[in-house]
Coordinates of C-alpha atoms in Angstrom, one line a residue:
M1 CA -75.5 25.7 17.9
A2 CA -76.1 24.0 21.3
A3 CA -77.1 20.8 19.6
T4 CA -73.9 20.0 17.5
A5 CA -72.8 16.6 18.7
A6 CA -71.4 13.4 17.2
E7 CA -72.5 10.9 19.7
P8 CA -76.0 10.1 21.2
A9 CA -76.7 11.3 24.8
M10 CA -76.2 8.9 27.7
Q11 CA -79.4 8.1 29.5
T12 CA -78.1 7.6 33.1
S13 CA -76.4 9.8 35.6
H14 CA -72.6 9.6 35.7
H15 CA -71.2 7.8 38.8
Q16 CA -67.6 7.8 39.8
E17 CA -66.5 7.0 43.5
G18 CA -69.7 8.5 45.0
V19 CA -70.0 11.3 42.5
S20 CA -73.3 11.7 40.7
I21 CA -73.6 14.1 37.7
P22 CA -76.7 14.5 35.6
P23 CA -76.3 13.0 32.2
L24 CA -76.9 16.4 30.5
F25 CA -73.3 17.3 31.5
T26 CA -71.5 14.1 30.7
S27 CA -72.5 13.4 27.2
N28 CA -72.8 15.0 23.8
P29 CA -76.2 16.7 22.9
P30 CA -78.7 14.3 21.5
I31 CA -79.5 16.5 18.4
R32 CA -76.9 17.2 15.7
D33 CA -77.3 19.6 12.8
A34 CA -76.5 17.5 9.7
L35 CA -74.6 20.6 8.0
Q36 CA -71.0 20.5 9.0
T37 CA -69.3 23.8 9.1
E38 CA -66.2 25.3 10.6
S39 CA -68.3 26.6 13.5
S40 CA -69.8 23.1 14.2
L41 CA -66.4 21.6 14.1
L42 CA -65.1 24.1 16.6
Q43 CA -68.2 23.4 18.7
D44 CA -67.4 19.7 18.7
E45 CA -63.9 20.4 19.7
T46 CA -65.0 22.5 22.6
I47 CA -67.5 19.9 23.9
E48 CA -64.7 17.3 23.7
E49 CA -62.4 19.5 25.6
C50 CA -64.9 20.3 28.4
L51 CA -66.5 16.9 28.9
P52 CA -63.7 15.4 31.0
F53 CA -63.9 18.4 33.4
L54 CA -67.7 18.2 33.5
A55 CA -67.6 14.5 34.1
A56 CA -65.1 14.8 36.9
Q57 CA -62.6 12.7 34.9
E58 CA -59.8 15.2 34.3
E59 CA -56.6 15.1 36.4
G60 CA -56.2 18.7 37.3
H61 CA -58.7 19.3 40.1
E62 CA -57.7 18.4 43.6
K63 CA -61.1 16.8 44.4
H64 CA -64.9 16.9 43.6
N65 CA -67.8 17.1 45.9
A66 CA -70.8 14.6 45.7
H67 CA -72.1 16.5 42.7
G68 CA -68.9 16.3 40.8
V69 CA -68.2 19.9 41.3
P70 CA -64.6 21.0 42.3
H71 CA -63.9 23.7 44.9
L72 CA -63.2 27.3 44.2
Y73 CA -59.4 27.9 44.6
R74 CA -60.0 31.2 46.3
D75 CA -56.5 31.8 47.7
R76 CA -54.9 31.0 44.4
H77 CA -57.2 33.4 42.5
V78 CA -56.6 36.2 45.1
K79 CA -52.8 35.8 44.7
F80 CA -53.2 36.0 40.8
L81 CA -55.2 39.3 41.1
H82 CA -52.7 40.9 43.5
K83 CA -49.9 39.9 41.0
Q84 CA -51.8 41.5 38.1
L85 CA -51.7 44.9 40.0
G86 CA -48.0 44.7 40.4
L87 CA -45.2 45.0 37.8
L88 CA -46.2 43.4 34.5
P89 CA -43.8 42.0 31.8
A90 CA -42.8 44.0 28.7
M91 CA -45.5 42.2 26.6
F92 CA -48.1 44.2 28.4
K93 CA -47.0 47.4 26.8
A94 CA -49.8 46.9 24.2
A95 CA -52.3 47.0 27.0
D96 CA -51.2 50.5 28.4
P97 CA -54.4 52.2 27.2
S98 CA -56.4 49.5 29.1
R99 CA -54.7 50.1 32.5
P100 CA -57.9 51.4 34.1
W101 CA -59.7 48.2 33.1
I102 CA -56.9 46.1 34.7
F103 CA -57.5 48.1 37.9
Y104 CA -61.3 47.5 37.8
W105 CA -61.0 43.8 36.9
C106 CA -58.5 43.1 39.7
L107 CA -60.3 45.2 42.4
A108 CA -63.7 43.9 41.5
G109 CA -62.4 40.3 41.4
M110 CA -60.8 40.6 44.7
S111 CA -64.0 42.1 46.3
L112 CA -66.0 39.1 45.0
L113 CA -63.5 36.8 46.6
G114 CA -63.9 38.7 50.0
E115 CA -60.8 40.7 49.9
D116 CA -60.5 44.2 51.3
V117 CA -59.3 46.4 48.5
A118 CA -59.1 49.7 50.5
P119 CA -55.3 49.3 50.9
Y120 CA -54.9 50.0 47.2
R121 CA -56.6 53.5 47.6
T122 CA -53.4 55.7 47.7
R123 CA -51.7 53.8 44.9
L124 CA -54.8 54.1 42.7
I125 CA -55.4 57.8 43.4
E126 CA -51.7 58.6 42.5
T127 CA -52.0 56.4 39.3
V128 CA -55.3 57.7 37.9
R129 CA -55.0 61.4 38.7
P130 CA -52.6 62.1 35.8
M131 CA -55.0 60.1 33.5
Q132 CA -57.8 62.7 33.9
N133 CA -57.8 65.3 31.1
E134 CA -58.6 68.9 31.5
A135 CA -61.5 68.6 29.0
G136 CA -63.0 65.9 31.3
G137 CA -63.0 62.2 31.5
F138 CA -60.2 59.7 32.1
A139 CA -57.9 58.3 29.4
G140 CA -56.3 54.8 29.4
G141 CA -52.9 56.4 30.3
F142 CA -51.2 59.8 30.7
G143 CA -51.3 61.9 27.5
Q144 CA -54.0 59.8 25.9
T145 CA -57.5 60.7 24.8
S146 CA -60.4 60.5 27.3
H147 CA -62.6 57.5 26.5
L148 CA -65.9 56.4 28.1
A149 CA -64.7 52.9 28.8
T150 CA -61.6 53.8 30.6
T151 CA -63.5 56.6 32.4
Y152 CA -66.1 54.1 33.5
A153 CA -63.4 51.7 34.7
T154 CA -61.6 54.4 36.6
V155 CA -64.7 55.7 38.4
L156 CA -65.7 52.1 39.4
S157 CA -62.2 51.5 40.6
L158 CA -62.3 54.6 42.8
A159 CA -65.7 53.6 44.1
L160 CA -64.2 50.1 45.0
V161 CA -61.4 51.6 47.1
G162 CA -63.9 54.1 48.5
G163 CA -63.2 57.2 50.6
E164 CA -63.7 60.9 50.0
D165 CA -60.1 61.3 48.8
A166 CA -60.8 58.8 46.1
Y167 CA -64.1 60.4 45.1
D168 CA -62.5 63.9 45.1
V169 CA -60.1 62.9 42.4
I170 CA -63.0 63.2 39.9
D171 CA -63.6 66.5 38.2
R172 CA -67.4 66.5 38.0
R173 CA -67.7 69.7 36.1
G174 CA -65.1 68.6 33.5
M175 CA -67.0 65.2 33.4
W176 CA -70.3 67.0 32.7
K177 CA -68.9 69.1 29.8
W178 CA -67.1 66.1 28.3
L179 CA -70.3 63.9 28.5
C180 CA -72.2 66.7 26.8
S181 CA -69.7 66.7 24.0
L182 CA -70.2 62.9 23.5
K183 CA -74.0 63.2 23.3
Q184 CA -75.1 62.8 19.8
P185 CA -78.1 64.2 17.9
D186 CA -79.7 60.7 17.5
G187 CA -79.7 60.4 21.4
G188 CA -76.7 58.1 21.8
F189 CA -73.2 58.6 23.0
Q190 CA -69.8 58.4 21.3
M191 CA -67.1 56.6 23.2
A192 CA -64.7 59.4 22.6
V193 CA -64.9 62.7 20.9
G194 CA -65.1 61.8 17.2
G195 CA -65.2 58.1 18.0
E196 CA -67.6 55.2 17.6
E197 CA -71.1 55.4 18.9
D198 CA -72.4 52.2 20.5
V199 CA -74.4 50.8 23.3
R200 CA -71.4 50.6 25.5
G201 CA -71.4 54.4 25.5
A202 CA -75.1 54.5 26.5
Y203 CA -74.4 52.2 29.5
C204 CA -71.1 53.8 30.6
A205 CA -72.5 57.3 30.4
A206 CA -75.6 56.3 32.4
V207 CA -73.5 54.7 35.1
L208 CA -71.3 57.8 35.4
I209 CA -74.2 60.1 35.5
S210 CA -76.0 58.0 38.2
L211 CA -72.9 57.4 40.5
L212 CA -71.6 60.9 40.3
N213 CA -75.0 62.8 40.3
I214 CA -74.0 64.6 37.1
P215 CA -76.6 67.3 36.1
L216 CA -78.6 66.2 33.1
E217 CA -78.9 69.6 31.4
L218 CA -76.9 69.7 28.2
S219 CA -74.3 72.4 27.7
P220 CA -75.1 74.9 25.0
D221 CA -72.3 73.6 22.7
S222 CA -73.4 69.9 22.9
P223 CA -73.8 68.4 19.4
A224 CA -77.2 67.0 20.5
R225 CA -78.6 70.5 21.0
A226 CA -79.1 70.9 17.2
S227 CA -81.6 68.2 17.3
G228 CA -83.6 69.6 20.2
H229 CA -82.1 67.5 23.0
T230 CA -81.8 69.4 26.3
S231 CA -80.9 66.5 28.6
L232 CA -78.0 63.9 28.7
F233 CA -80.7 61.3 28.9
S234 CA -83.2 62.6 26.2
G235 CA -83.6 60.2 23.3
L236 CA -81.2 57.7 24.9
A237 CA -83.8 54.9 25.6
E238 CA -85.2 55.3 22.1
W239 CA -81.7 54.9 20.6
V240 CA -81.2 51.7 22.8
R241 CA -84.4 50.3 21.5
R242 CA -83.1 50.6 17.9
C243 CA -80.3 48.3 18.8
Q244 CA -82.5 45.3 19.4
T245 CA -82.1 42.9 16.4
Y246 CA -84.4 40.6 14.6
E247 CA -83.1 37.7 16.7
G248 CA -84.2 39.5 19.9
G249 CA -80.7 40.2 21.2
V250 CA -79.0 43.6 21.3
S251 CA -76.3 44.9 19.0
A252 CA -73.6 47.5 19.4
K253 CA -75.5 49.9 17.3
P254 CA -78.5 49.6 15.0
G255 CA -78.3 47.1 12.2
V256 CA -75.5 44.9 13.3
E257 CA -75.1 41.5 15.0
A258 CA -76.5 40.8 18.5
H259 CA -74.0 40.3 21.3
G260 CA -74.4 39.2 24.9
A261 CA -72.4 42.1 26.3
Y262 CA -74.5 44.6 24.5
A263 CA -77.6 43.0 25.9
F264 CA -76.2 43.6 29.4
C265 CA -75.3 47.3 28.5
A266 CA -78.7 47.9 27.1
L267 CA -80.6 46.4 30.2
G268 CA -78.2 48.2 32.6
C269 CA -78.7 51.6 30.8
L270 CA -82.5 51.2 30.8
S271 CA -82.5 50.3 34.5
I272 CA -80.7 53.6 35.2
L273 CA -83.0 55.7 33.1
D274 CA -86.0 54.4 35.0
S275 CA -87.0 51.4 37.2
P276 CA -86.5 48.2 35.2
H277 CA -90.1 47.1 35.3
R278 CA -91.1 50.3 33.5
S279 CA -88.2 51.0 31.2
I280 CA -87.2 47.6 29.9
P281 CA -90.6 46.5 28.7
K282 CA -91.3 49.9 27.3
Y283 CA -88.2 50.0 25.1
L284 CA -87.3 46.2 24.5
D285 CA -89.3 43.3 23.2
V286 CA -88.7 41.3 26.4
P287 CA -90.0 37.8 25.2
R288 CA -87.7 37.9 22.2
L289 CA -84.8 38.9 24.3
V290 CA -85.5 36.2 26.8
S291 CA -85.5 33.7 24.0
W292 CA -82.2 34.9 22.5
L293 CA -80.5 35.0 26.0
S294 CA -81.8 31.5 26.8
A295 CA -80.3 30.2 23.5
R296 CA -76.9 31.4 24.6
Q297 CA -76.6 28.7 27.4
Y298 CA -75.3 25.3 26.0
A299 CA -75.4 21.7 27.0
P300 CA -73.3 19.8 28.0
E301 CA -71.0 22.8 28.9
G302 CA -73.6 24.8 31.0
G303 CA -71.9 28.1 30.3
F304 CA -72.9 30.9 27.9
S305 CA -71.9 31.9 24.4
G306 CA -71.9 35.6 23.4
R307 CA -73.4 35.3 19.9
T308 CA -75.4 32.9 17.8
N309 CA -73.3 30.0 16.6
K310 CA -70.3 30.9 18.7
L311 CA -68.4 29.0 21.5
V312 CA -69.1 29.0 25.2
D313 CA -66.8 31.5 26.9
G314 CA -66.4 32.1 30.7
C315 CA -66.7 35.9 30.5
Y316 CA -70.3 35.6 29.3
S317 CA -71.1 34.2 32.8
H318 CA -71.4 37.8 33.5
W319 CA -72.3 39.5 30.2
V320 CA -75.3 37.1 29.7
G321 CA -75.7 35.6 33.2
G322 CA -75.9 39.1 34.6
C323 CA -78.8 40.0 32.4
W324 CA -81.1 37.7 34.3
P325 CA -81.6 39.7 37.6
L326 CA -82.5 42.7 35.4
I327 CA -84.9 40.6 33.2
E328 CA -86.5 39.2 36.3
A329 CA -87.0 42.7 37.8
A330 CA -88.6 43.8 34.5
L331 CA -91.0 40.8 34.4
E332 CA -91.9 40.8 38.1
G333 CA -91.8 44.4 39.2
P334 CA -91.2 45.4 42.8
A335 CA -91.6 42.5 45.1
A336 CA -91.2 42.0 48.8
P337 CA -88.1 39.9 49.7
A338 CA -89.0 36.3 50.6
A339 CA -89.0 35.9 54.3
D340 CA -88.7 32.2 54.1
C341 CA -85.2 31.1 53.0
T342 CA -85.9 27.4 53.2
P343 CA -84.5 25.5 50.1
M344 CA -87.3 24.6 47.8
Q345 CA -87.5 21.6 45.4
A346 CA -88.1 23.5 42.3
D347 CA -85.8 26.1 40.7
D348 CA -87.9 28.6 38.8
S349 CA -85.0 30.6 37.4
L350 CA -85.0 31.6 33.8
F351 CA -81.6 30.0 33.2
S352 CA -79.8 27.0 34.6
R353 CA -77.9 28.3 37.6
N354 CA -76.4 24.9 38.4
G355 CA -75.3 24.5 34.8
L356 CA -73.4 27.8 34.9
I357 CA -71.9 27.0 38.3
R358 CA -70.8 23.6 37.1
Y359 CA -69.1 25.2 34.0
I360 CA -67.3 27.9 36.0
L361 CA -66.0 25.7 38.8
S362 CA -65.1 22.7 36.6
C363 CA -64.0 24.4 33.4
G364 CA -63.4 28.0 34.2
Q365 CA -60.6 27.7 36.8
D366 CA -56.9 27.9 35.7
L367 CA -55.4 24.8 37.4
S368 CA -51.9 25.9 37.2
K369 CA -50.0 27.6 40.0
R370 CA -50.8 31.0 38.4
G371 CA -54.5 30.7 39.4
G372 CA -57.1 33.0 38.0
L373 CA -60.1 32.2 35.8
R374 CA -60.4 31.6 32.1
D375 CA -62.5 31.3 29.0
K376 CA -62.4 27.5 28.7
P377 CA -60.0 24.7 29.7
S378 CA -57.7 25.4 26.6
K379 CA -57.2 29.0 27.5
Y380 CA -55.0 30.8 30.1
S381 CA -56.4 32.9 32.9
D382 CA -56.3 36.7 32.7
A383 CA -57.7 39.5 34.9
Y384 CA -60.6 40.2 32.5
H385 CA -62.0 36.6 32.6
T386 CA -61.2 36.4 36.4
C387 CA -63.4 39.4 37.1
Y388 CA -66.4 38.5 34.9
V389 CA -66.4 34.7 35.5
L390 CA -66.5 35.5 39.3
S391 CA -69.3 38.0 38.7
G392 CA -71.3 35.4 36.8
L393 CA -70.7 32.9 39.6
S394 CA -72.0 35.5 42.1
S395 CA -75.1 36.0 39.9
A396 CA -75.8 32.3 39.8
Q397 CA -75.3 31.8 43.6
H398 CA -77.5 34.7 44.6
R399 CA -80.9 36.0 43.9
W400 CA -81.4 39.8 43.6
T401 CA -84.9 41.0 44.4
F402 CA -86.1 44.4 43.1
V403 CA -88.2 45.5 46.1
S404 CA -89.0 49.2 45.6
A405 CA -89.2 51.5 42.6
R406 CA -88.1 55.2 42.5
A407 CA -91.0 57.6 42.9
D408 CA -90.1 59.4 39.7
A409 CA -88.3 58.5 36.5
A410 CA -86.5 61.8 36.7
M411 CA -84.6 60.6 39.8
L412 CA -81.1 59.2 39.1
D413 CA -81.5 56.6 41.8
G414 CA -84.1 55.4 44.4
D415 CA -84.7 51.9 43.3
V416 CA -84.1 49.4 46.1
W417 CA -82.6 46.0 45.6
T418 CA -82.0 43.3 48.2
V419 CA -79.9 40.2 47.7
S420 CA -79.9 36.7 49.4
P421 CA -78.5 33.3 48.7
H422 CA -80.4 31.5 46.0
V423 CA -82.1 28.6 47.8
K424 CA -84.5 27.1 45.3
G425 CA -83.5 23.7 44.0
E426 CA -80.5 21.7 44.7
Q427 CA -77.2 23.5 45.7
I428 CA -74.4 21.7 43.9
F429 CA -71.5 23.8 45.3
D430 CA -70.1 23.7 48.8
E431 CA -71.0 26.8 51.0
E432 CA -67.3 27.6 51.4
D433 CA -67.2 28.3 47.6
R434 CA -69.9 31.0 47.7
V435 CA -68.5 34.4 46.6
C436 CA -69.6 37.8 47.5
T437 CA -72.3 39.8 45.7
T438 CA -72.1 42.6 43.1
H439 CA -74.8 45.1 42.2
P440 CA -76.8 43.9 39.1
V441 CA -76.6 47.3 37.4
F442 CA -73.2 48.8 38.5
V443 CA -71.2 45.5 38.9
I444 CA -69.5 46.6 42.1
P445 CA -70.7 45.7 45.7
Q446 CA -74.0 47.4 46.5
H447 CA -72.7 49.2 49.5
K448 CA -69.8 50.7 47.4
A449 CA -72.3 52.0 44.8
E450 CA -74.5 53.4 47.5
S451 CA -71.6 55.2 49.3
C452 CA -70.5 56.8 46.0
Q453 CA -74.0 57.9 45.2
K454 CA -74.6 59.2 48.6
Y455 CA -71.4 61.3 48.6
F456 CA -72.1 62.9 45.2
A457 CA -75.9 63.3 46.0
S458 CA -74.9 66.1 48.3
K459 CA -73.2 68.0 45.5
H460 CA -75.9 69.5 43.3
G461 CA -73.7 72.1 41.6
F462 CA -70.0 72.4 40.7

């Protein structure tokens, strides 16, 4: 799909008023599939829409640096996210069950932009407390059914604002009983009682168990007990393994299409079950997964698609871009952090960091007064894309190093990660446009995840 173009590639770098851009990003791909389909036509349209932005020829950006890359409109994006946490128009009624997601997207996005989100603590506590059900877990709104996705988003939001009063909102005993009710005989998790079972459930449950130090022993009435499971984690890695497809990617559940977000969920889940260099190669065919993930990055766009023969979308900057630190940890194992931070000529990353950075800053920013980040130039910004585009930008701008493994797979944490600016190869963005970091497994700042884990590690019982 990356090679669906109508015109031959240019052979020289693009030059415009001192701007130099590699030809890969200023021309159509050199190879075209002769079979014209609806998908290939949409791909051609997407390339045509992105090329002026990638070639620094559009009229919207204020200015470009010497690499043809515009600045990050940080203040504009911060203002957009603050506004999303205020009163929303009536059209957002349909998004009422997704309110915890809006909290998370906005708070996580602001944290990536360097904003202190602690002032939202009181409002968040007051808002989410009624969303917690007596049977455990958080719903999308008051009176609704608890769901793993909204519970995950709520807990991460509480971790982002931090503080014991935020942590104490969470009913851990109720959470444990509810998670036990979601655990299935095949090892996986339903998203809600009686709901769908997919790899999102595996990841969300693993994150909750790890951050909140939830006891692993299953309750006597758990549906999984009938199949001999005694732990919330038993059979989970084996279930995730069944989700890898013939392409090498990961699907929502066994037997369906591979999707970038599910690859991240699988890798994140396995990295919680055990240290990534042990768990990921044990349960996934890593070479085939690397091949599939690599095929998600397109040229000339530089961004990622989420599925085979689909279009580039800014949100996959995280869902696919965020897979690479976990893949690197799986391949390299624990490694001492590099003492020498001198830039090197060669970039040995498994994906094109600069290609992704170019797409995000050139095509992913809403250039209207509203601010925020977006799927592609023809789309409007929203909180979801703002969060995950910024998360992908952070992943491309920094290198996470897995430096120490937990002593025992039975431990819920103990892996040690360090992060530093990525310094290999040419830096195409200005330093003022570097965003903050986010943990490769939990997708909140590392110190926020560690504070949450430390608090709940002291609570062994209920």
